[in-house]
Amino acid sequence: MESASVPLPHGAGGHAAEHEHHGPPEANQSSRIDRQTLGILLFIISEVMLFGSFFASYFFLRVVVNPAAWPPHPFELPVGVAGMNTAILVSSSFTIHYALEGIRKGNKQAMKLGLALTWLLGLTFLFVQINEYVHLGFSIRTESFGTIFYSLTGLHGAHVFIGLTLLTAATIRAFRGHFDKEPEKHLGVEVPGIYWHFVDIMWIIVFATVYIL
Amino acid sequence: MVATFTRPGWYRAALCTVLAAAFGVGLVVLLRSISGLPAFQSEQTGYPQVVVPLILAPLGFLLGIGCFDYWLRWGVGARTIPEDHSSHGAYSWKDYFKVNTDHKVIGVQYVVTSFVFFLIGGLIAMLIRAELAQPGTQIVGAGTFNGLFSTHAVLMIFVFIIPMFAGMANYVLPLMIGAPDMAFPRLNALSYWMLPLAGIMFLASFLAPGGAFDAGWTGYAPLSTGAPLGQSFFNIGVQFAGFSSIFTALNFLVTIITMRAPGMTFWRMPLLVWANLSTSLLVVAATPFISGAQFMVLLDRVLHTNFFQFGAGGDVISYQHIFWFYSHPAVYIMILPGFGIISEVISVHARKPIFGYRLMALALIGIVVLSYSVWAHHMFVAGMFSWLRVPMMLTTLLIAVPTGIKIFSWLGTLYFGKIHTKSTAMLFALAMIVTFTIGGISGVMLGMVPFDIHVSDTYFIVAHIHFVLFGGSVFTIFAGLYHWFPKMTGRMYDERLGRIHFWGTLIGTWGTFIPMHWVGMDGMPRRVADYAAQFGNWNLMISCFAFLLGAVQLIFVYNMIVSWRFGPKAPANPWGGKSIEWLVSSPPPVFNFDEIPRVVGGPYEYGIPGARHAIMPGEGAEIPVTRETVVGS
Ligand code: HEM
Ligand SMILES: [Cu+2]
């Protein structure tokens, strides 16, 4: 049986099987929210707290220790390039929204286009970021500033990578025609979509803290 | 031949582990030679050629054993294998060594695995007590001693108490709320398989050059950032244990919120379910902080970053803030599920509804909220902001209020109840109330800044943590294991051996940990292999009781193993419980229910004529014959 749900497993599909027992009974749905959406939201809470621990460290290193120069001389952060990169990531939130709106109305073409665009934009973001790393001139060992700069942006980069992995799966399945209009038939796009919005919003917070404040 | 290595299982797991480790070494060597560095680096804090494989090899194992198969197939758009439930239920002991998606099998896997780590951790504790039996050096040197008490604590906390509770809840919680399984069975299996990996990693640190990690379970920087290689095993092992408990918590939350049986409103949930709901909230939101803290230590160690390096602008104290922001909530992660177990056991065996049921649930939520506001009570002498001390003292005293509510509520439940002590579970529950209360009181004492300054880093702290963790958490674990043993195995255990185990454990616990209060207040430091001669007699006595405590656990092991195999068949409902897990057979059917039961009342309406909690499918009005129908009439 081909199922088009998200990668997170189903409790019990209720499909009869050639086993010495019949399958499990269908669970009672005791909440309006479906399992996969609730699961990803809770996971995002965990992720926010993981970022929180690094923001806490940022606070200690910058505010409590209060070093003379932040960033240390003679380094500077390329706010312009990062700002452009921010624009790229923010626009990818719109393209994933476009993909979702598409499949909700049953427009598979729009979904495919939106997913592919989102994927490309995410990849561009990562490349720009790596390029920026190469040209910064300071390393993760350059005082506490270098440490927290690379770990916050790197942690975020790792999340872009996870998001891209989810999107890759969604895109492949979209092009293979696995999703459809009914809500339970495109959870595999909805859930990566929620995660992608989180990655996006998190970047705005990281960007504002690290580059602008 | 090829099929042996392509099918999920132990062969493929071994192959993938080796390949992943080799890939890790190769990656390090490659990257280092590209950057013009020598291929291998063996400063004591470095060893990237060990650290990277240490992260990748467990992932390889998980891949090989089959935790990711379904998701990978899904991800590449392949046909997902039809759900034939072949990885569901256990038909022989071999099924317990496979990736299984049945919450009952996973529950047993969890319980047995974490109990093995309890025995290993206990053995290490015996070594510690042997060393401390007399002043001077007995059997191990000071360095080894540091490794022993660190691994003891880490095994007990991360791979015994926390996952043991997760395992018991895994087994009974879906049954209690009338769900056929957990919300995400495959994620559940993945969570389980990360647990033995974490435990093995902690133990493997003994083999590392420089010995096991020895900076205590707290792993404070800069002690940990400069420690030998073993410390990296701790940093990485904690990540696996941490992800395991985050995923389990997420699974519990989704299961509890979306899969309750019809009629099971939040105010009809058994308190064990409430307890796991609140524990899971703590885990989901707090555990990432220890993940973060250990990542930072690992980066400081391997990449020589400056999170905690004072000379380069790092902040040493920030480690403690981030660590305790997880680890204070963690102490509640280690007791709240136990509170749930005690509520179940007490009301069944006192044949009375829980006194103040709603307040019990609200007290749990109160503890969850408050426990994020007390972390710095572990840091009164650390040199942190001095203005933070008094606020933390006040919140610490405040959090004792909801904890006290729970204690009084159990007493209220017992008051005028028909207390049956036929079951060892009830003995442990009653003993837990007394013992834990003493630990709670010493906790409130420690919350007072002046007193805490006096006893910081002495044996008084050791007394406190063991009264709450052994007299609290471990007693609740035993209560739970005795209580649900008939349900899990379908057999009855030997009550007489249970009793011997109980009294031995109680006497051993009190004999071991009460005197620690006195020597602590007199200034005997914790975490040191030697001590002043004046404490010699007390310590000899403590060690003797500790050996008694260790020895009686063997009776428990014997009782459980022999009863599991040869014990008399257990009835469905040996204690006359009302919650749903008692309304199915022992052990429950593979898919729990033919049809989902209907919940029609509260879970604890003992002694109320005609009261029902749930109606099982195909059941008319007839009430199963239980002790309740005999006692209650
Ligand atoms: C009424 C409730 C409690 C209060 C007010 C309380 C208070 C405290 C305080 C103030 C300390 C710090 C002592 C110091 O290091 O100077 C402490 C340590 C500790 N507490 Fe509690 N506690 C309570 C309950 C618990 C519970 C329920 C647990 C676990 C089940 C627990 C486990 C621990 C542990 C493990 C430590 C030692 C940490 C270390 O290794 O330094 N406590 N407690
Ligand atoms: Cu605490």
Tab-separated table of C-alpha atoms in Angstrom, chain A residues 1-31 33-36 38-40 42-43 45-54 56-57 59-61 64-65 67 140-145 147-148 151 155 166 168-170 172-173 176 178-179 188-189 192, chain B residues 70-71 73-86 88 91 178-187 243 246-247 250 253-263 281 283-286 288-289 291-293 295-296 299-300 302-307 312-315 317-318 321-322 325 372 385 590-591 593-596:
chain	number	residue	atom	x	y	z
A	1	MET	CA	0.000	0.000	0.000
A	2	GLU	CA	1.499	3.243	-1.120
A	3	SER	CA	1.169	5.823	1.562
A	4	ALA	CA	1.715	9.494	1.066
A	5	SER	CA	2.090	10.513	4.636
A	6	VAL	CA	5.137	12.149	6.168
A	7	PRO	CA	8.232	10.119	6.997
A	8	LEU	CA	7.234	10.023	10.635
A	9	PRO	CA	5.612	6.657	11.075
A	10	HIS	CA	1.965	5.926	11.511
A	11	GLY	CA	0.782	4.214	14.637
A	12	ALA	CA	-1.363	1.675	13.029
A	13	GLY	CA	-2.714	1.849	9.592
A	14	GLY	CA	-5.393	-0.704	10.199
A	15	HIS	CA	-4.462	-2.568	7.032
A	16	ALA	CA	-5.404	-6.173	7.364
A	17	ALA	CA	-2.380	-8.418	6.962
A	18	GLU	CA	-1.616	-12.079	6.612
A	19	HIS	CA	-0.472	-12.489	10.160
A	20	GLU	CA	-1.667	-14.699	12.912
A	21	HIS	CA	-3.576	-11.684	14.150
A	22	HIS	CA	-5.541	-9.084	12.316
A	23	GLY	CA	-4.173	-5.555	12.493
A	24	PRO	CA	-4.602	-3.196	15.422
A	25	PRO	CA	-7.779	-1.157	15.810
A	26	GLU	CA	-7.743	2.379	14.490
A	27	ALA	CA	-6.759	4.738	17.329
A	28	ASN	CA	-9.340	7.203	18.508
A	29	GLN	CA	-8.455	10.701	17.331
A	30	SER	CA	-8.794	12.719	20.521
A	31	SER	CA	-7.549	16.038	19.231
A	33	ILE	CA	-4.465	18.356	15.366
A	34	ASP	CA	-2.910	15.412	13.524
A	35	ARG	CA	0.061	13.505	14.925
A	36	GLN	CA	2.643	14.590	12.407
A	38	LEU	CA	1.929	18.172	16.517
A	39	GLY	CA	5.120	16.122	16.444
A	40	ILE	CA	7.002	18.601	14.305
A	42	LEU	CA	7.102	19.853	19.588
A	43	PHE	CA	10.352	19.070	17.841
A	45	ILE	CA	10.269	23.652	20.587
A	46	SER	CA	13.285	21.448	21.274
A	47	GLU	CA	15.193	23.052	18.444
A	48	VAL	CA	14.367	26.530	19.699
A	49	MET	CA	15.765	25.557	23.083
A	50	LEU	CA	18.933	24.218	21.475
A	51	PHE	CA	19.407	27.583	19.823
A	52	GLY	CA	18.484	29.083	23.187
A	53	SER	CA	21.490	27.463	24.831
A	54	PHE	CA	23.800	29.019	22.255
A	56	ALA	CA	22.607	32.094	26.333
A	57	SER	CA	26.289	31.555	25.656
A	59	PHE	CA	24.774	36.649	26.129
A	60	PHE	CA	27.488	35.579	28.558
A	61	LEU	CA	30.327	36.099	26.116
A	64	VAL	CA	28.629	39.480	30.899
A	65	VAL	CA	32.287	39.258	29.880
A	67	PRO	CA	35.060	42.485	25.780
A	140	ILE	CA	36.314	29.803	15.117
A	141	ARG	CA	39.358	30.210	17.371
A	142	THR	CA	39.490	33.990	17.080
A	143	GLU	CA	38.534	35.016	20.619
A	144	SER	CA	35.092	34.313	22.005
A	145	PHE	CA	33.670	36.360	19.125
A	147	THR	CA	33.642	30.995	18.551
A	148	ILE	CA	30.094	32.191	19.021
A	151	SER	CA	28.737	28.221	16.226
A	155	LEU	CA	24.236	25.587	13.963
A	166	LEU	CA	13.368	17.005	4.194
A	168	THR	CA	14.593	16.862	-1.084
A	169	ALA	CA	12.414	13.946	-0.022
A	170	ALA	CA	9.266	16.005	-0.488
A	172	ILE	CA	11.281	13.715	-5.129
A	173	ARG	CA	7.912	12.433	-4.030
A	176	ARG	CA	6.807	11.110	-8.607
A	178	HIS	CA	2.763	10.990	-4.516
A	179	PHE	CA	0.856	13.957	-3.126
A	188	GLY	CA	4.621	15.093	3.470
A	189	VAL	CA	4.773	18.637	2.140
A	192	PRO	CA	8.733	19.966	5.927
B	70	TYR	CA	11.404	2.924	6.194
B	71	TRP	CA	12.280	6.610	6.228
B	73	ARG	CA	12.698	4.364	1.301
B	74	TRP	CA	10.111	7.054	1.846
B	75	GLY	CA	12.661	9.799	1.276
B	76	VAL	CA	13.807	8.546	-2.093
B	77	GLY	CA	10.235	8.055	-3.167
B	78	ALA	CA	10.449	4.281	-3.322
B	79	ARG	CA	7.540	2.021	-2.535
B	80	THR	CA	7.203	1.716	1.191
B	81	ILE	CA	6.771	-1.883	2.251
B	82	PRO	CA	3.155	-2.586	3.112
B	83	GLU	CA	2.475	-2.470	6.812
B	84	ASP	CA	2.418	-6.190	7.550
B	85	HIS	CA	3.068	-5.775	11.293
B	86	SER	CA	5.936	-8.232	11.011
B	88	HIS	CA	5.280	-5.915	15.841
B	91	TYR	CA	7.060	-14.329	19.602
B	178	GLY	CA	-6.698	3.048	25.320
B	179	ALA	CA	-4.312	3.503	22.395
B	180	PRO	CA	-3.223	0.624	20.148
B	181	ASP	CA	0.403	1.815	20.199
B	182	MET	CA	2.493	4.946	20.531
B	183	ALA	CA	1.961	7.730	18.006
B	184	PHE	CA	5.256	7.119	16.162
B	185	PRO	CA	6.269	3.467	16.618
B	186	ARG	CA	9.354	3.672	14.403
B	187	LEU	CA	10.619	6.759	16.187
B	243	PHE	CA	18.104	12.589	21.660
B	246	ILE	CA	13.674	13.969	23.547
B	247	PHE	CA	12.164	11.690	20.905
B	250	LEU	CA	7.750	13.950	21.938
B	253	LEU	CA	3.111	13.999	24.251
B	254	VAL	CA	1.652	13.283	20.827
B	255	THR	CA	0.252	9.952	22.025
B	256	ILE	CA	-1.378	11.495	25.085
B	257	ILE	CA	-2.808	14.454	23.208
B	258	THR	CA	-4.091	12.767	20.064
B	259	MET	CA	-4.751	9.104	20.896
B	260	ARG	CA	-6.865	8.938	24.038
B	261	ALA	CA	-9.862	6.595	23.979
B	262	PRO	CA	-13.306	8.136	23.592
B	263	GLY	CA	-14.433	9.549	26.915
B	281	LEU	CA	7.181	18.804	28.683
B	283	VAL	CA	12.330	16.853	28.562
B	284	VAL	CA	11.327	18.502	25.304
B	285	ALA	CA	12.140	21.984	26.514
B	286	ALA	CA	15.113	21.389	28.840
B	288	PRO	CA	18.475	20.651	24.467
B	289	PHE	CA	20.357	22.720	27.018
B	291	SER	CA	23.033	18.991	24.441
B	292	GLY	CA	24.189	22.532	23.831
B	293	ALA	CA	26.482	22.579	26.862
B	295	PHE	CA	28.543	20.455	22.240
B	296	MET	CA	30.334	23.539	23.510
B	299	LEU	CA	34.136	22.132	20.490
B	300	ASP	CA	36.444	23.620	23.102
B	302	VAL	CA	38.542	19.285	19.805
B	303	LEU	CA	38.498	22.522	17.812
B	304	HIS	CA	40.003	24.621	20.629
B	305	THR	CA	37.251	27.203	20.566
B	306	ASN	CA	36.846	29.700	23.391
B	307	PHE	CA	33.459	29.153	25.013
B	312	ALA	CA	40.382	34.447	25.094
B	313	GLY	CA	37.192	36.062	26.317
B	314	GLY	CA	35.335	32.895	27.314
B	315	ASP	CA	33.094	32.669	30.366
B	317	ILE	CA	30.600	30.205	34.825
B	318	SER	CA	28.371	30.185	31.754
B	321	HIS	CA	24.301	28.257	34.053
B	322	ILE	CA	23.583	26.361	30.840
B	325	PHE	CA	19.218	25.138	33.314
B	372	TYR	CA	12.847	26.429	35.157
B	385	PHE	CA	26.138	37.097	40.131
B	590	VAL	CA	-0.376	-8.138	20.434
B	591	PHE	CA	-2.512	-5.216	19.330
B	593	PHE	CA	-7.429	-4.268	21.960
B	594	ASP	CA	-9.803	-5.619	19.348
B	595	GLU	CA	-11.646	-2.373	19.541
B	596	ILE	CA	-10.803	0.773	21.430
